[in-house]
DNA sequence: TTGTATGCGTTATCAG
DNA sequence: CTGATAACGCATACAA
């Protein structure tokens, strides 16, 4: 196994190049403040020794980590992937590193992960949605960690948010559904408990029904986790209702994909016999058949703007502004008029 | 804005509860070593002050971070999502935290991220595939950071790997394709440059052709990035070859989904006119139509076993064993006999 | 059982 | 332009 020689430190580099640790540190952090000849010598030593600064020590000394934390509900499907990838790319460009954790939609896990990230010296935090206990926000306040909410938009809430109006977006889609003539509406929603995006999407549908003179109580609603399988099961249940819904609005594309699969299995043709809609416009939406009529969310744009805003907050250049991202309906074919009675 | 009161430290807790910092530290790390009455008092103070240990300081003092780093090529599609989620869950159960970065399939970015994670004191690293410069491994060796490769299996390589034989798995699928009667075979592969999984999958096909007396040079091969769009483009190109391939084997399900979409667009029916196969068996595979005949990879099992092995390595309980995960063919309908000439 | 004292690897302040 | 040196917050060996 060879001798257990451990990683070189600033000190090692200092000795190797015959200067003080202070000078080595300067060479690395503000090269212009050290004369060229010594700088070259030092950097050479850094290279040959394979020196990497010890991050923990840097954080302790500088009280700054250039790290941003993000906690998303799940990595297991594509809902957050694209936006987060862009968020990370943008952070990297500005010299920040992203740490991601997923909470499995569990508030307790999320709370623990927030603590972990704060303890790790995260300079700022990205959270999904506003729905969490007040003490979590108090904790963040206390630790002076700037936070930003994404995938949701509500300018009246704290922390500031970069996202879209889930209720309005889903409401628009529902309006489109109703305008097409549907009267028996069903919805497969993600669990609304602790999930303000899911809640808002349901509200959007209810409100649209109300505005169009439909009885909002008549909405056949099933809540479930965001899995294809669950979407399929829920669709199956909905199809045995009477009167049978003529449209199944899904809380997101993943659930809609499950619904489509089940429809296929049951020999129910979409959209001829039943219409199905999604939400998010992830890759899936374009690939299933029929392709999904859904709400397009510009995830990349959201990720990019969130990164910029959060960095501005971390660097004290912004108090935190909320930014609204525009969504738009995408008609692809899974929504049509209801069949004649 | 209130006074800029900063986070409470061990010292604050010590004062508040009238003991030394050592005792507070013990209360937190080895509670059994401190008498109950004082422990209660201390923990109470911890609670009321909202104390969270400073991670950087812990790492420095203990030279241990309980952190595992993982660098995946991309978060932008589902290939790594499921396995990684399970990897993380397993780590958490054992008290470790996972830090994930994605390299965008860029070796330079990956190298930088490895340095970052090591500097952050990662106790161990999960890497995807073996293909990277020797100096990267030398660096890890030098810093004594145990590493494990996943999504690939080769017991003769270092670092040890937990994964599956990409060549063998794809070879098996190719055998099945050939047995079905296909002679004009095309393949849409992920870029093989710096990607040993993609390379191995191509090799698997070539070898199977060879073993069955087909000219391996006749394989119509297109390499591209892993995007649905790219799969569609490649499929389009392949369909204008003559003789036209009767089967398009794709390097993964994402590319296959793109191929299917394009086939639909071109009015080519699958599998009647052309067969299409995938690899990975991610959710997508079941949802497209026709559902994909593909290679099922037990991602969760792989993630779990990788986590266990890496933890064992980190804790000095294992020198690092390679573990082979079994894949299996899944016949779903996108592969059939070639059409009669 | 508890307290004291030291070191971990940087950064940053202050002299020289 | 460069060099001492004091923090930073915690864990731990050693003493009491």
PDB file of C-alpha atoms in Angstrom, chain A residues 135-255:
ATOM      1  CA  UNK A 135     -39.832  27.415  11.437  1.00  0.00           C
ATOM      2  CA  UNK A 136     -37.880  26.319   8.399  1.00  0.00           C
ATOM      3  CA  UNK A 137     -37.927  29.876   7.119  1.00  0.00           C
ATOM      4  CA  UNK A 138     -37.062  31.139  10.572  1.00  0.00           C
ATOM      5  CA  UNK A 139     -34.080  28.841  10.589  1.00  0.00           C
ATOM      6  CA  UNK A 140     -32.883  30.129   7.251  1.00  0.00           C
ATOM      7  CA  UNK A 141     -33.391  33.687   8.416  1.00  0.00           C
ATOM      8  CA  UNK A 142     -31.414  33.008  11.545  1.00  0.00           C
ATOM      9  CA  UNK A 143     -28.553  31.560   9.576  1.00  0.00           C
ATOM     10  CA  UNK A 144     -28.696  34.374   7.087  1.00  0.00           C
ATOM     11  CA  UNK A 145     -28.922  32.055   4.136  1.00  0.00           C
ATOM     12  CA  UNK A 146     -30.611  33.690   1.139  1.00  0.00           C
ATOM     13  CA  UNK A 147     -33.261  31.434  -0.324  1.00  0.00           C
ATOM     14  CA  UNK A 148     -35.245  31.367  -3.492  1.00  0.00           C
ATOM     15  CA  UNK A 149     -38.285  29.334  -4.443  1.00  0.00           C
ATOM     16  CA  UNK A 150     -38.727  27.935  -7.935  1.00  0.00           C
ATOM     17  CA  UNK A 151     -41.394  26.047  -9.911  1.00  0.00           C
ATOM     18  CA  UNK A 152     -43.923  28.303  -8.297  1.00  0.00           C
ATOM     19  CA  UNK A 153     -44.636  32.014  -8.442  1.00  0.00           C
ATOM     20  CA  UNK A 154     -46.191  34.155  -5.778  1.00  0.00           C
ATOM     21  CA  UNK A 155     -44.827  37.670  -5.420  1.00  0.00           C
ATOM     22  CA  UNK A 156     -46.576  38.172  -2.091  1.00  0.00           C
ATOM     23  CA  UNK A 157     -44.811  35.324  -0.383  1.00  0.00           C
ATOM     24  CA  UNK A 158     -41.440  35.096   1.178  1.00  0.00           C
ATOM     25  CA  UNK A 159     -38.964  33.823   0.027  1.00  0.00           C
ATOM     26  CA  UNK A 160     -39.089  35.390  -3.432  1.00  0.00           C
ATOM     27  CA  UNK A 161     -39.952  33.010  -6.214  1.00  0.00           C
ATOM     28  CA  UNK A 162     -38.943  32.413  -9.800  1.00  0.00           C
ATOM     29  CA  UNK A 163     -41.580  30.353 -11.475  1.00  0.00           C
ATOM     30  CA  UNK A 164     -44.989  30.334 -13.013  1.00  0.00           C
ATOM     31  CA  UNK A 165     -48.542  30.611 -11.840  1.00  0.00           C
ATOM     32  CA  UNK A 166     -49.575  26.995 -11.554  1.00  0.00           C
ATOM     33  CA  UNK A 167     -53.231  27.817 -10.986  1.00  0.00           C
ATOM     34  CA  UNK A 168     -53.448  30.222 -13.879  1.00  0.00           C
ATOM     35  CA  UNK A 169     -51.629  27.915 -16.260  1.00  0.00           C
ATOM     36  CA  UNK A 170     -53.782  24.937 -15.415  1.00  0.00           C
ATOM     37  CA  UNK A 171     -56.841  27.171 -15.467  1.00  0.00           C
ATOM     38  CA  UNK A 172     -56.069  28.159 -19.008  1.00  0.00           C
ATOM     39  CA  UNK A 173     -55.803  24.544 -20.037  1.00  0.00           C
ATOM     40  CA  UNK A 174     -59.051  23.753 -18.258  1.00  0.00           C
ATOM     41  CA  UNK A 175     -60.719  26.613 -20.079  1.00  0.00           C
ATOM     42  CA  UNK A 176     -59.549  25.099 -23.309  1.00  0.00           C
ATOM     43  CA  UNK A 177     -60.957  21.744 -22.246  1.00  0.00           C
ATOM     44  CA  UNK A 178     -64.299  23.223 -21.342  1.00  0.00           C
ATOM     45  CA  UNK A 179     -64.429  25.261 -24.515  1.00  0.00           C
ATOM     46  CA  UNK A 180     -63.983  22.053 -26.453  1.00  0.00           C
ATOM     47  CA  UNK A 181     -67.278  20.966 -24.953  1.00  0.00           C
ATOM     48  CA  UNK A 182     -66.278  18.722 -22.090  1.00  0.00           C
ATOM     49  CA  UNK A 183     -68.665  18.613 -19.157  1.00  0.00           C
ATOM     50  CA  UNK A 184     -67.625  15.480 -17.331  1.00  0.00           C
ATOM     51  CA  UNK A 185     -64.139  16.313 -16.181  1.00  0.00           C
ATOM     52  CA  UNK A 186     -61.789  14.123 -14.198  1.00  0.00           C
ATOM     53  CA  UNK A 187     -58.405  14.952 -12.801  1.00  0.00           C
ATOM     54  CA  UNK A 188     -55.446  12.908 -11.669  1.00  0.00           C
ATOM     55  CA  UNK A 189     -53.443  15.152  -9.401  1.00  0.00           C
ATOM     56  CA  UNK A 190     -50.166  14.731  -7.613  1.00  0.00           C
ATOM     57  CA  UNK A 191     -50.628  14.557  -3.850  1.00  0.00           C
ATOM     58  CA  UNK A 192     -51.613  18.046  -2.790  1.00  0.00           C
ATOM     59  CA  UNK A 193     -50.483  17.597   0.800  1.00  0.00           C
ATOM     60  CA  UNK A 194     -47.435  19.823   1.213  1.00  0.00           C
ATOM     61  CA  UNK A 195     -47.246  20.452  -2.505  1.00  0.00           C
ATOM     62  CA  UNK A 196     -48.436  23.897  -3.454  1.00  0.00           C
ATOM     63  CA  UNK A 197     -47.882  23.298  -7.185  1.00  0.00           C
ATOM     64  CA  UNK A 198     -50.247  20.345  -7.146  1.00  0.00           C
ATOM     65  CA  UNK A 199     -52.746  22.272  -5.039  1.00  0.00           C
ATOM     66  CA  UNK A 200     -52.656  25.247  -7.357  1.00  0.00           C
ATOM     67  CA  UNK A 201     -53.193  23.085 -10.409  1.00  0.00           C
ATOM     68  CA  UNK A 202     -56.292  21.556  -8.893  1.00  0.00           C
ATOM     69  CA  UNK A 203     -57.528  25.000  -7.966  1.00  0.00           C
ATOM     70  CA  UNK A 204     -56.978  26.157 -11.498  1.00  0.00           C
ATOM     71  CA  UNK A 205     -59.312  23.473 -12.775  1.00  0.00           C
ATOM     72  CA  UNK A 206     -61.925  24.103 -10.109  1.00  0.00           C
ATOM     73  CA  UNK A 207     -61.920  27.804 -10.767  1.00  0.00           C
ATOM     74  CA  UNK A 208     -62.280  27.350 -14.497  1.00  0.00           C
ATOM     75  CA  UNK A 209     -65.223  25.029 -13.964  1.00  0.00           C
ATOM     76  CA  UNK A 210     -66.821  27.530 -11.670  1.00  0.00           C
ATOM     77  CA  UNK A 211     -66.308  30.367 -14.100  1.00  0.00           C
ATOM     78  CA  UNK A 212     -67.977  28.365 -16.802  1.00  0.00           C
ATOM     79  CA  UNK A 213     -71.010  27.507 -14.786  1.00  0.00           C
ATOM     80  CA  UNK A 214     -69.996  23.925 -14.101  1.00  0.00           C
ATOM     81  CA  UNK A 215     -70.387  22.479 -10.655  1.00  0.00           C
ATOM     82  CA  UNK A 216     -66.868  22.325  -9.260  1.00  0.00           C
ATOM     83  CA  UNK A 217     -68.010  19.538  -6.952  1.00  0.00           C
ATOM     84  CA  UNK A 218     -68.535  17.342  -9.945  1.00  0.00           C
ATOM     85  CA  UNK A 219     -64.800  17.139 -10.625  1.00  0.00           C
ATOM     86  CA  UNK A 220     -63.739  13.530 -10.275  1.00  0.00           C
ATOM     87  CA  UNK A 221     -60.423  13.934  -8.524  1.00  0.00           C
ATOM     88  CA  UNK A 222     -57.822  11.331  -7.660  1.00  0.00           C
ATOM     89  CA  UNK A 223     -54.601  12.195  -5.884  1.00  0.00           C
ATOM     90  CA  UNK A 224     -51.552  10.022  -6.167  1.00  0.00           C
ATOM     91  CA  UNK A 225     -47.781  10.072  -6.349  1.00  0.00           C
ATOM     92  CA  UNK A 226     -46.101  11.088  -9.560  1.00  0.00           C
ATOM     93  CA  UNK A 227     -45.515   7.726 -11.162  1.00  0.00           C
ATOM     94  CA  UNK A 228     -46.543   6.347 -14.502  1.00  0.00           C
ATOM     95  CA  UNK A 229     -47.971   3.298 -12.819  1.00  0.00           C
ATOM     96  CA  UNK A 230     -50.120   5.420 -10.539  1.00  0.00           C
ATOM     97  CA  UNK A 231     -51.407   7.420 -13.459  1.00  0.00           C
ATOM     98  CA  UNK A 232     -52.464   4.185 -15.082  1.00  0.00           C
ATOM     99  CA  UNK A 233     -54.246   2.943 -11.971  1.00  0.00           C
ATOM    100  CA  UNK A 234     -56.065   6.203 -11.476  1.00  0.00           C
ATOM    101  CA  UNK A 235     -57.181   6.253 -15.089  1.00  0.00           C
ATOM    102  CA  UNK A 236     -58.519   2.767 -14.684  1.00  0.00           C
ATOM    103  CA  UNK A 237     -60.616   3.834 -11.697  1.00  0.00           C
ATOM    104  CA  UNK A 238     -61.899   6.928 -13.419  1.00  0.00           C
ATOM    105  CA  UNK A 239     -63.099   4.949 -16.410  1.00  0.00           C
ATOM    106  CA  UNK A 240     -65.510   2.995 -14.286  1.00  0.00           C
ATOM    107  CA  UNK A 241     -67.310   6.064 -13.022  1.00  0.00           C
ATOM    108  CA  UNK A 242     -70.691   6.910 -14.326  1.00  0.00           C
ATOM    109  CA  UNK A 243     -71.146   9.133 -16.041  1.00  0.00           C
ATOM    110  CA  UNK A 244     -67.757   8.351 -17.472  1.00  0.00           C
ATOM    111  CA  UNK A 245     -65.513  11.421 -17.731  1.00  0.00           C
ATOM    112  CA  UNK A 246     -64.863  12.574 -21.267  1.00  0.00           C
ATOM    113  CA  UNK A 247     -61.553  14.106 -20.336  1.00  0.00           C
ATOM    114  CA  UNK A 248     -58.859  13.262 -17.823  1.00  0.00           C
ATOM    115  CA  UNK A 249     -56.699  16.201 -16.876  1.00  0.00           C
ATOM    116  CA  UNK A 250     -53.423  15.129 -15.311  1.00  0.00           C
ATOM    117  CA  UNK A 251     -51.295  17.023 -12.828  1.00  0.00           C
ATOM    118  CA  UNK A 252     -48.260  16.379 -14.926  1.00  0.00           C
ATOM    119  CA  UNK A 253     -47.019  14.595 -18.029  1.00  0.00           C
ATOM    120  CA  UNK A 254     -45.830  11.556 -16.138  1.00  0.00           C
ATOM    121  CA  UNK A 255     -49.309  10.830 -14.842  1.00  0.00           C
TER     122      UNK A 255
END
